[in-house]
Coordinates of C-alpha atoms and ligand atoms in Angstrom, one line a residue:
M5 CA -4.6 87.0 35.8
E6 CA -3.6 84.9 38.8
Y7 CA -4.0 81.1 38.7
S8 CA -3.3 78.3 41.0
G9 CA -1.7 75.2 39.4
A10 CA -5.1 73.6 39.8
S11 CA -7.1 76.4 38.1
L12 CA -4.5 76.7 35.4
L13 CA -4.8 73.0 34.6
I14 CA -8.5 73.3 34.4
E15 CA -8.3 76.3 32.1
L16 CA -5.8 74.6 29.8
L17 CA -8.0 71.5 29.6
K18 CA -10.9 73.7 28.6
R19 CA -8.8 75.3 25.9
Q20 CA -8.1 71.9 24.5
G21 CA -11.8 71.4 24.0
I22 CA -12.4 69.3 27.0
G23 CA -16.0 69.9 28.3
I24 CA -16.4 66.8 30.4
V25 CA -14.0 65.1 32.7
A26 CA -14.5 61.9 34.7
G27 CA -12.8 60.8 37.9
I28 CA -12.8 60.4 41.7
P29 CA -11.3 62.9 44.1
G30 CA -8.8 62.1 46.9
G31 CA -6.3 63.8 49.2
A32 CA -3.7 64.4 46.5
N33 CA -6.0 65.9 43.9
L34 CA -8.4 67.9 46.1
P35 CA -6.9 71.3 45.0
L36 CA -7.8 70.2 41.5
Y37 CA -11.3 69.3 42.4
D38 CA -11.7 72.6 44.3
A39 CA -10.8 74.5 41.1
L40 CA -13.0 72.2 39.1
G41 CA -15.9 73.0 41.3
Q42 CA -15.4 76.7 40.5
S43 CA -15.2 76.1 36.8
D44 CA -17.8 75.3 34.2
L45 CA -16.1 72.0 33.3
R46 CA -18.6 69.2 33.8
H47 CA -17.4 66.4 36.1
I48 CA -18.7 62.9 36.1
L49 CA -18.1 61.1 39.4
V50 CA -17.5 57.5 38.4
R51 CA -17.4 54.8 41.0
H52 CA -14.0 53.3 40.0
E53 CA -11.1 55.1 38.3
Q54 CA -10.9 52.4 35.6
A55 CA -14.4 53.3 34.6
G56 CA -13.3 57.0 34.4
G57 CA -10.6 55.9 32.0
F58 CA -13.1 53.9 29.9
L59 CA -15.6 56.7 30.0
A60 CA -12.9 59.0 28.5
Q61 CA -12.2 56.3 25.9
G62 CA -15.9 56.0 25.0
M63 CA -15.8 59.8 24.3
A64 CA -12.6 59.6 22.3
R65 CA -13.3 56.5 20.3
S66 CA -16.8 57.7 19.3
T67 CA -15.8 61.3 18.4
G68 CA -12.2 60.9 17.3
K69 CA -11.2 63.8 19.7
A70 CA -9.0 63.6 22.8
A71 CA -10.8 63.1 26.1
A72 CA -9.6 63.4 29.7
C73 CA -9.9 61.7 33.1
L74 CA -8.7 62.3 36.7
A75 CA -7.6 60.2 39.6
T76 CA -5.9 60.8 42.9
S77 CA -2.5 59.4 43.8
G78 CA -1.7 55.9 44.8
P79 CA -4.7 53.6 44.5
G80 CA -6.6 56.1 42.3
A81 CA -3.7 56.2 39.8
V82 CA -3.2 52.4 39.9
N83 CA -6.9 51.8 39.3
L84 CA -6.6 53.9 36.2
L85 CA -3.7 52.0 34.7
T86 CA -5.8 49.2 33.1
A87 CA -7.9 51.8 31.1
I88 CA -4.7 53.6 30.1
A89 CA -3.0 50.3 28.9
D90 CA -6.2 49.6 27.0
A91 CA -6.0 53.0 25.3
K92 CA -2.4 52.3 24.4
L93 CA -3.1 49.1 22.6
D94 CA -6.0 50.5 20.7
S95 CA -4.3 53.8 20.0
V96 CA -7.0 55.9 21.7
P97 CA -6.1 59.6 22.5
I98 CA -6.8 60.2 26.2
V99 CA -5.1 62.5 28.7
A100 CA -5.1 61.2 32.3
V101 CA -4.3 63.7 35.1
T102 CA -3.3 62.1 38.4
G103 CA -2.7 63.8 41.7
Q104 CA 0.6 63.1 43.4
V105 CA 1.9 63.6 47.0
A106 CA 3.7 66.9 47.5
S107 CA 7.1 67.2 45.8
G108 CA 9.0 67.1 49.1
L109 CA 7.4 63.8 50.0
I110 CA 8.1 62.0 46.8
G111 CA 10.3 59.0 47.5
T112 CA 9.4 58.8 51.2
D113 CA 6.6 56.1 50.9
A114 CA 4.2 58.9 51.9
F115 CA 0.5 58.1 52.3
Q116 CA -0.9 57.1 49.0
E117 CA 2.4 57.5 47.2
V118 CA 3.2 55.3 44.3
D119 CA 5.6 56.0 41.4
T120 CA 2.8 56.7 39.0
Y121 CA 5.3 58.1 36.5
G122 CA 7.4 55.0 36.6
M123 CA 4.4 52.6 36.5
S124 CA 2.8 54.3 33.6
I125 CA 5.9 54.5 31.3
P126 CA 5.2 51.2 29.6
V127 CA 1.4 51.8 29.1
T128 CA 1.4 55.4 27.9
K129 CA 2.6 57.0 24.8
H130 CA 4.2 59.6 26.9
N131 CA 4.0 60.8 30.5
F132 CA 5.0 63.8 32.6
L133 CA 5.8 64.5 36.2
V134 CA 5.1 68.2 36.6
R135 CA 7.7 69.8 38.9
T136 CA 6.7 73.5 38.8
I137 CA 3.6 75.4 38.0
Q138 CA 5.4 77.1 35.0
E139 CA 5.9 73.7 33.4
L140 CA 2.2 73.2 33.1
L141 CA 2.1 75.8 30.3
E142 CA 4.2 73.5 28.2
V143 CA 3.1 70.1 29.6
V144 CA -0.6 70.4 28.9
P145 CA -0.4 71.4 25.2
E146 CA 2.4 68.9 24.8
A147 CA 0.3 66.1 26.4
F148 CA -2.5 66.7 23.8
R149 CA 0.0 67.0 21.0
F150 CA 1.5 63.7 21.9
A151 CA -1.9 62.0 22.4
L152 CA -3.1 63.2 18.9
S153 CA 0.0 63.1 16.7
G154 CA 0.9 60.2 14.5
R155 CA -0.3 57.0 16.1
Q156 CA -2.6 58.3 18.8
G157 CA -2.5 57.1 22.4
P158 CA -2.8 57.8 26.1
V159 CA -0.7 60.4 27.9
L160 CA -0.4 60.8 31.7
I161 CA 0.2 64.0 33.6
D162 CA 1.2 63.4 37.3
M163 CA 0.8 66.5 39.3
P164 CA 2.1 66.9 42.9
K165 CA -0.2 68.6 45.3
D166 CA 2.1 71.5 45.9
V167 CA 2.2 72.2 42.2
Q168 CA -1.6 72.3 42.2
Q169 CA -1.5 74.8 45.1
A170 CA 1.3 77.0 43.7
R171 CA 0.3 80.3 42.3
I172 CA 1.3 82.2 39.1
E173 CA 0.5 85.5 37.5
L174 CA 0.0 85.2 33.7
A175 CA -1.0 87.6 31.0
D176 CA -1.5 85.0 28.3
L177 CA -2.1 81.3 28.0
P178 CA -0.4 79.1 25.5
A179 CA -2.1 77.9 22.3
P180 CA -3.7 74.5 22.6
G181 CA -1.7 71.5 21.5
V182 CA -2.7 70.0 18.2
A183 CA -1.6 67.0 16.1
D184 CA 1.7 67.4 14.2
P185 CA 1.2 67.1 10.4
A186 CA 1.6 63.5 9.3
P187 CA 4.5 62.7 7.0
E188 CA 3.7 62.8 3.3
P189 CA 3.9 59.5 1.4
D190 CA 6.6 59.3 -1.3
G191 CA 5.2 59.7 -4.9
A192 CA 7.5 57.1 -6.3
V193 CA 6.5 54.6 -3.7
L194 CA 2.8 55.2 -4.4
A195 CA 3.4 54.7 -8.1
S196 CA 5.1 51.4 -7.4
M197 CA 2.2 50.4 -5.2
A198 CA -0.2 51.3 -8.0
R199 CA 1.7 49.1 -10.4
M200 CA 1.7 46.2 -8.0
I201 CA -2.1 46.5 -7.6
A202 CA -2.6 46.7 -11.4
S203 CA -0.6 43.5 -12.0
A204 CA -2.1 41.5 -9.1
E205 CA -4.7 38.9 -9.9
R206 CA -6.1 38.3 -6.5
P207 CA -5.5 41.5 -4.4
L208 CA -7.1 41.9 -1.0
L209 CA -7.4 44.9 1.3
Y210 CA -6.8 44.2 5.0
V211 CA -7.9 47.2 6.9
G212 CA -8.0 48.1 10.6
G213 CA -8.1 50.8 13.3
G214 CA -5.5 53.0 11.5
V215 CA -8.0 53.6 8.7
V216 CA -10.6 54.8 11.2
A217 CA -8.1 57.0 13.0
S218 CA -7.1 58.7 9.8
G219 CA -10.7 58.9 8.5
A220 CA -9.9 57.0 5.4
E221 CA -13.1 55.0 5.1
E222 CA -14.3 56.6 1.9
E223 CA -10.9 56.2 0.3
V224 CA -10.8 52.5 1.2
R225 CA -14.3 52.0 -0.3
A226 CA -13.3 53.9 -3.4
L227 CA -10.2 51.8 -3.9
S228 CA -12.1 48.6 -3.4
A229 CA -14.9 49.6 -5.8
A230 CA -12.6 51.0 -8.5
C231 CA -10.3 48.0 -8.6
G232 CA -12.7 45.2 -7.6
I233 CA -10.7 44.4 -4.5
P234 CA -12.4 42.5 -1.7
V235 CA -11.9 43.8 1.8
V236 CA -11.2 42.0 5.1
C237 CA -11.1 44.0 8.4
T238 CA -9.8 43.6 11.9
L239 CA -11.9 43.9 15.0
M240 CA -10.9 47.5 15.1
G241 CA -11.8 48.0 11.5
I242 CA -15.4 46.9 11.8
G243 CA -17.7 49.5 10.1
I244 CA -15.2 50.6 7.4
M245 CA -17.2 48.8 4.8
E246 CA -20.9 48.8 4.5
P247 CA -22.2 45.4 5.8
D248 CA -24.0 44.5 2.5
D249 CA -21.2 45.6 0.2
P250 CA -20.5 42.4 -1.9
L251 CA -16.8 43.1 -1.7
H252 CA -16.9 43.1 2.1
L253 CA -15.7 39.9 3.7
G254 CA -16.0 40.9 7.4
M255 CA -13.5 40.2 10.2
L256 CA -10.6 38.0 9.6
G257 CA -8.6 35.9 12.1
M258 CA -9.3 33.8 15.1
H259 CA -13.1 34.1 14.8
G260 CA -13.4 35.2 11.2
S261 CA -15.4 33.3 8.7
Q262 CA -13.7 30.5 6.9
A263 CA -14.3 32.3 3.6
T264 CA -12.6 35.4 4.9
N265 CA -9.6 33.5 6.1
L266 CA -9.4 31.5 2.8
A267 CA -9.4 34.8 0.9
V268 CA -6.3 35.8 2.9
D269 CA -4.8 32.4 2.1
R270 CA -5.4 32.8 -1.6
T271 CA -4.5 36.4 -2.2
D272 CA -1.4 37.3 -4.2
L273 CA -1.3 40.9 -3.0
L274 CA -2.2 41.8 0.6
I275 CA -2.8 45.6 0.9
A276 CA -2.5 46.2 4.6
L277 CA -3.8 49.6 5.7
G278 CA -3.7 50.9 9.3
V279 CA -3.1 47.4 10.7
R280 CA -0.4 45.8 12.8
F281 CA -0.6 42.1 11.9
D282 CA -1.9 41.3 15.4
D283 CA -1.8 37.6 16.3
R284 CA -5.6 37.4 16.7
A285 CA -5.8 38.5 13.0
T286 CA -2.9 36.5 11.6
G287 CA -3.0 33.2 13.5
L288 CA 0.3 31.4 12.8
V289 CA 2.3 34.1 11.0
A290 CA 4.1 31.6 8.8
G291 CA 0.7 30.5 7.5
F292 CA -0.7 34.0 7.0
A293 CA -1.2 35.1 3.4
P294 CA 1.5 32.7 2.3
R295 CA 1.1 33.4 -1.4
A296 CA 1.0 37.2 -1.1
R297 CA 3.3 40.1 -1.7
V298 CA 2.5 42.7 0.9
I299 CA 1.9 46.4 0.7
H300 CA 1.9 47.9 4.2
M301 CA 0.8 51.5 5.1
D302 CA 0.7 52.7 8.7
I303 CA 1.4 55.9 10.4
D304 CA 3.6 54.1 12.9
E305 CA 6.9 53.2 11.4
A306 CA 7.6 50.8 14.2
E307 CA 4.7 48.6 12.9
I308 CA 6.2 48.2 9.4
G309 CA 8.0 44.9 9.2
K310 CA 7.5 44.2 12.9
I311 CA 5.6 40.9 12.2
R312 CA 5.6 40.5 8.4
R313 CA 8.2 42.1 6.2
P314 CA 6.4 44.0 3.4
D315 CA 7.5 44.2 -0.2
I316 CA 6.7 47.8 -0.2
S317 CA 5.6 50.2 2.6
A318 CA 4.8 53.7 3.6
A319 CA 4.8 55.1 7.1
C320 CA 2.3 57.9 6.5
D321 CA -1.3 59.0 7.0
V322 CA -3.4 56.4 5.3
K323 CA -6.1 58.9 4.1
R324 CA -3.6 61.2 2.4
A325 CA -1.8 58.3 0.8
L326 CA -4.9 56.6 -0.5
R327 CA -6.2 59.9 -2.0
R328 CA -3.1 60.0 -4.1
L329 CA -2.9 56.3 -4.7
N330 CA -6.6 56.2 -5.9
R331 CA -5.7 58.6 -8.7
L332 CA -3.0 56.2 -9.9
V333 CA -4.7 52.9 -9.8
G334 CA -7.2 53.1 -12.7
S335 CA -10.0 50.5 -12.6
A336 CA -10.5 46.8 -12.9
R337 CA -13.3 44.3 -12.4
R338 CA -11.4 41.2 -11.4
E339 CA -14.3 39.0 -12.3
A340 CA -12.4 35.7 -11.8
W341 CA -11.1 36.6 -8.3
R342 CA -14.5 37.9 -7.3
A343 CA -16.2 34.7 -8.5
E344 CA -13.7 32.7 -6.5
I345 CA -14.5 34.8 -3.4
D346 CA -18.3 34.3 -4.0
A347 CA -17.8 30.6 -4.3
M348 CA -15.9 30.5 -1.0
K349 CA -18.6 32.5 0.6
C350 CA -21.2 30.1 -0.6
A351 CA -19.2 27.1 0.4
H352 CA -18.4 28.4 3.9
P353 CA -21.2 30.6 5.3
F354 CA -21.2 31.4 9.0
A355 CA -22.7 28.4 10.8
V356 CA -26.2 29.7 11.5
S357 CA -28.6 28.1 13.9
D358 CA -32.3 27.4 13.4
D359 CA -32.8 28.4 17.0
P360 CA -33.8 32.1 17.2
S361 CA -32.5 32.2 20.7
H362 CA -29.0 31.2 19.6
A363 CA -26.6 34.0 20.6
S364 CA -25.7 34.7 17.0
N365 CA -29.4 35.1 16.1
L366 CA -30.0 37.2 19.2
V367 CA -27.3 39.6 18.0
R368 CA -29.3 40.0 14.7
T369 CA -32.5 40.5 16.6
L370 CA -31.1 43.2 18.8
A371 CA -29.5 44.9 15.8
A372 CA -32.9 44.9 14.1
L373 CA -34.6 46.3 17.1
A374 CA -31.9 49.0 17.7
P375 CA -30.6 49.7 14.2
D376 CA -29.3 53.2 15.1
A377 CA -27.6 52.3 18.3
L378 CA -24.0 53.2 19.0
L379 CA -22.6 50.0 20.3
T380 CA -20.0 49.2 23.0
V381 CA -19.1 45.6 23.3
D382 CA -17.3 43.8 26.2
V383 CA -14.9 40.9 25.9
G384 CA -15.7 37.2 25.4
Q385 CA -18.0 35.1 23.2
H386 CA -20.6 37.8 23.0
Q387 CA -18.0 40.1 21.6
M388 CA -17.1 37.7 18.8
W389 CA -20.8 36.9 18.0
A390 CA -21.4 40.7 17.7
A391 CA -18.2 41.2 15.6
Q392 CA -19.4 38.4 13.3
R393 CA -23.1 39.2 13.0
W394 CA -24.0 42.8 14.0
P395 CA -24.4 44.8 10.8
V396 CA -22.4 47.9 11.6
C397 CA -23.0 50.8 9.3
G398 CA -20.1 53.2 9.7
T399 CA -17.1 53.5 11.9
R400 CA -16.9 54.8 15.5
R401 CA -20.2 52.9 16.1
F402 CA -18.8 49.6 17.3
L403 CA -16.5 50.2 20.2
T404 CA -14.7 47.3 21.9
S405 CA -11.4 46.6 23.7
G406 CA -9.5 45.0 20.8
G407 CA -5.8 44.9 21.8
L408 CA -6.0 44.5 25.5
G409 CA -9.3 42.6 25.5
T410 CA -10.3 44.1 28.8
M411 CA -13.5 42.7 30.4
G412 CA -15.4 45.5 32.0
F413 CA -15.0 47.9 29.1
A414 CA -18.5 48.1 27.6
V415 CA -20.6 49.7 30.4
P416 CA -18.2 52.6 31.3
A417 CA -17.3 53.2 27.6
A418 CA -21.0 53.4 26.9
M419 CA -21.2 56.2 29.5
G420 CA -18.7 58.2 27.5
V421 CA -20.5 57.5 24.2
A422 CA -23.8 58.6 25.8
L423 CA -22.3 61.8 27.1
A424 CA -20.6 62.6 23.8
H425 CA -23.8 61.9 21.8
P426 CA -26.8 63.1 23.8
G427 CA -30.1 62.0 22.3
Q428 CA -28.6 59.0 20.5
A429 CA -29.4 55.4 21.3
V430 CA -26.5 53.7 23.1
L431 CA -26.3 49.9 23.6
A432 CA -23.8 48.2 25.8
L433 CA -23.5 44.5 25.0
T434 CA -21.8 42.6 27.8
G435 CA -21.4 39.1 29.3
D436 CA -22.4 38.2 32.8
G437 CA -18.7 37.9 33.6
S438 CA -17.6 41.2 32.0
F439 CA -20.6 43.1 33.5
L440 CA -19.6 42.3 37.0
I441 CA -16.2 43.9 36.6
N442 CA -17.6 47.4 36.4
I443 CA -21.2 46.8 37.7
Q444 CA -20.7 49.7 40.2
E445 CA -21.1 52.1 37.3
L446 CA -24.9 51.5 37.3
A447 CA -24.7 54.2 40.0
T448 CA -23.0 56.7 37.6
I449 CA -25.5 55.9 34.9
A450 CA -28.5 56.4 37.2
E451 CA -27.1 59.6 38.7
N452 CA -26.6 61.1 35.3
G453 CA -29.7 59.7 33.6
L454 CA -27.5 58.3 30.8
D455 CA -29.7 56.7 28.1
I456 CA -27.9 53.3 27.8
K457 CA -29.5 49.9 27.3
I458 CA -27.3 47.3 28.9
C459 CA -27.8 43.9 27.3
V460 CA -26.2 41.1 29.4
F461 CA -25.7 37.9 27.5
N462 CA -26.0 35.7 30.5
N463 CA -24.6 32.1 30.1
G464 CA -23.7 31.6 33.7
H465 CA -20.1 31.2 32.6
L466 CA -16.9 32.9 31.6
G467 CA -18.0 31.7 28.3
L468 CA -14.9 32.1 26.2
V469 CA -12.8 30.5 28.9
R470 CA -15.3 27.6 29.2
Q471 CA -15.1 27.2 25.4
Q472 CA -11.3 27.0 25.4
Q473 CA -11.4 24.5 28.3
E474 CA -13.9 22.4 26.3
L475 CA -11.9 22.5 23.1
F476 CA -8.3 22.6 24.2
Y477 CA -8.1 21.5 27.8
G478 CA -9.9 18.1 27.7
K479 CA -13.2 19.5 29.0
R480 CA -11.6 20.1 32.3
Y481 CA -13.6 23.1 33.4
V482 CA -11.7 25.1 36.1
A483 CA -13.1 28.4 37.4
S484 CA -15.2 29.1 34.4
R485 CA -18.6 28.4 35.8
F486 CA -20.5 30.8 38.1
D487 CA -22.2 29.0 41.0
T488 CA -23.8 32.2 42.1
R489 CA -26.3 33.7 39.7
P490 CA -27.0 37.3 40.7
D491 CA -30.4 38.7 39.8
F492 CA -29.1 41.5 37.6
A493 CA -32.5 43.0 37.0
A494 CA -33.1 43.3 40.7
I495 CA -29.6 44.8 41.2
A496 CA -30.3 47.3 38.4
R497 CA -33.5 48.3 40.1
G498 CA -31.6 48.7 43.4
F499 CA -29.5 51.3 41.6
G500 CA -32.7 53.0 40.3
I501 CA -32.5 51.5 36.8
P502 CA -35.4 49.5 35.2
G503 CA -34.3 45.9 34.9
C504 CA -35.9 43.0 32.9
T505 CA -35.0 39.3 32.8
I506 CA -35.5 37.7 29.4
A507 CA -35.7 34.0 29.7
L508 CA -35.2 31.3 27.0
P509 CA -36.7 31.1 24.5
H510 CA -36.5 34.8 23.9
D511 CA -39.7 36.7 23.4
K512 CA -39.1 39.4 20.8
T513 CA -41.9 41.5 22.2
S514 CA -40.3 41.6 25.6
L515 CA -36.9 42.5 24.1
A516 CA -38.5 45.3 22.0
R517 CA -40.5 46.6 25.1
A518 CA -37.3 46.7 27.2
L519 CA -35.3 48.4 24.5
S520 CA -38.0 51.1 24.1
I521 CA -37.9 52.1 27.8
K522 CA -37.0 55.8 28.1
G523 CA -33.6 56.3 29.7
P524 CA -31.3 53.6 31.0
A525 CA -32.4 50.0 31.3
L526 CA -30.9 46.6 31.9
L527 CA -31.8 43.5 30.0
D528 CA -30.6 40.3 31.6
I529 CA -30.9 37.9 28.7
A530 CA -30.5 34.1 29.3
L531 CA -28.4 32.1 26.8
N532 CA -27.8 28.4 26.3
E533 CA -24.9 27.9 28.7
T534 CA -22.7 25.7 26.5
E535 CA -23.0 27.5 23.1
N536 CA -19.6 28.1 21.5
V537 CA -18.6 30.7 19.1
Y538 CA -17.3 29.4 15.7
P539 CA -15.1 29.4 13.7
M540 CA -12.2 29.3 16.2
V541 CA -8.6 29.0 15.2
P542 CA -6.8 26.7 17.8
P543 CA -3.7 28.3 19.4
G544 CA -0.6 28.0 17.3
K545 CA -2.6 27.1 14.1
S546 CA -3.1 28.8 10.8
N547 CA -6.4 30.6 10.3
V548 CA -7.4 28.1 7.6
D549 CA -7.2 25.3 10.2
A550 CA -10.1 26.8 12.2
I551 CA -12.5 24.6 14.0
L552 CA -15.7 25.4 12.0
S553 CA -18.5 24.1 14.2
Q554 CA -19.5 22.1 17.2
R555 CA -19.8 19.0 15.1
S556 CA -16.4 19.1 13.6
D557 CA -14.6 19.0 16.9
A558 CA -16.8 16.2 18.4
Ligands
TPP606 C1 -10.0 41.9 33.0 C2 -10.0 40.5 32.3 N1 -9.8 39.4 33.0 C3 -9.7 38.2 32.4 C4 -9.9 38.1 31.0 C5 -9.8 36.7 30.3 N2 -11.1 36.4 29.7 C6 -11.3 36.6 28.4 S1 -12.9 36.3 27.9 C7 -13.3 35.9 29.4 C8 -14.7 35.4 29.7 C9 -15.7 36.5 29.6 O1 -16.9 36.1 30.1 P1 -18.3 36.9 29.9 O2 -18.1 38.4 30.0 O3 -19.4 36.3 30.7 O4 -18.5 36.7 28.3 P2 -18.8 35.4 27.5 O5 -17.5 34.8 27.0 O6 -19.5 34.4 28.4 O7 -19.7 35.8 26.4 C10 -12.2 36.0 30.3 C11 -12.3 35.6 31.8 C12 -10.1 39.3 30.3 N3 -10.2 39.3 29.0 N4 -10.1 40.5 30.9

């Protein structure tokens, strides 16, 4: 059969299981779009390439499968880079295909030419500049293999226009690229780990996104239950433990509860699984788990010892390792350690407000009104209130930009979640700052009838910036207050989406009514403008030195 480079790429994407692709066309990828139009691959026309990248991320993060997005050369490719960098830091498998000027024009400063290959090197796991149509037969399966193997991540394929237009006669197509088998953990190492766990008095599991990527949630819960080991999670690990499990201590780190951070301070054995000792989790590294020996398991060997030298480690698939480790560890109750943890929890509960309209209570109200919602969360105070207080049951249900912390993530990521999970409730929780960064995607949502409830926590500020200026910059507020207050409900209506404004104090019936609207809806929810999220660890401090409440910093 005869293919153009463009139709071959589309066919190879389909063979990788790609059914939906998001993007924006332009001069350098028009052959690709022409072929796309003649295929049964569904295209979602986003209104900014960054949103196409986040849409793909929403699909990949919520399903665990690789997803794809498209952009044209030059500005299209550059617009996509933020979403690619975001996928790199959170290890999300996406494949981005960018159009490039024709091979003969590369290096001439041609119209819409940038060195996409060069610019994407530091933010991708791997990237390709395709030079001939034949190369595509290798490049596409390889791109997916790279995206899915080991520590997952983004891969970019840059495709000059002449390669898209070239033609080739092929009898067979290559097999789709799949993940390489993960390295097996060493039996002797696992036996040593089991002995360390057995002899520890105050062991603690510290779990993150790597556990989710390897699908090791059950194994983590089993280890915790069998050996009486409490569990702290990173932002990326939210949902690994059931919210009401007594051994679940929630998120650690900069905005973790004091009890959680104290547990890390007291532990004598930190069992770090699928985590990378990120600074938001550790605070001052020298003060992190200072009494603990460390077991570290992660699929990425480069993470082992990068921040904290472990006493014993395994660069392997966490699920496979835990399956074997769990057979070696026996069982234990660890009553004394659990009593100590319970006492810390009693002594240091999250500061709760009596005001039902306080943001942290609003999070609980929304969670109660939309208990089954798949949640995407933007970046700022609202993200931390949600991480602290939304009872997340299961993984791949609380999606947020963890490593890069990219404002503008939630709405386009929710589009990907809605497309990947038709018929399921999807809620995008955003701030009035973050929402404005990808507000144009209301058009994409309306056009595709995506059933997303967008909840804007509207405090009239870049709240987390305002909070830092209050606490650490002598209340000198610079560029953190919005003087213009857009009417988001009216703007949503302008895009054809129902919009409601929920004033203070919040009326639960109005919230419930807005959330029960069929199809997309926007809820612009007013917040007290100067509420802070606590605890908060000051920069450069240990987690146990967190500021615990408004009063303690006054
Ligand atoms: C793209 C981007 N630009 C800047 C920042 C720095 N930043 C982190 S949080 C924040 C404020 C977020 O404001 P908003 O979305 O209104 O949420 P709030 O903190 O008020 O809940 C800013 C500007 C960022 N994370 N991402």
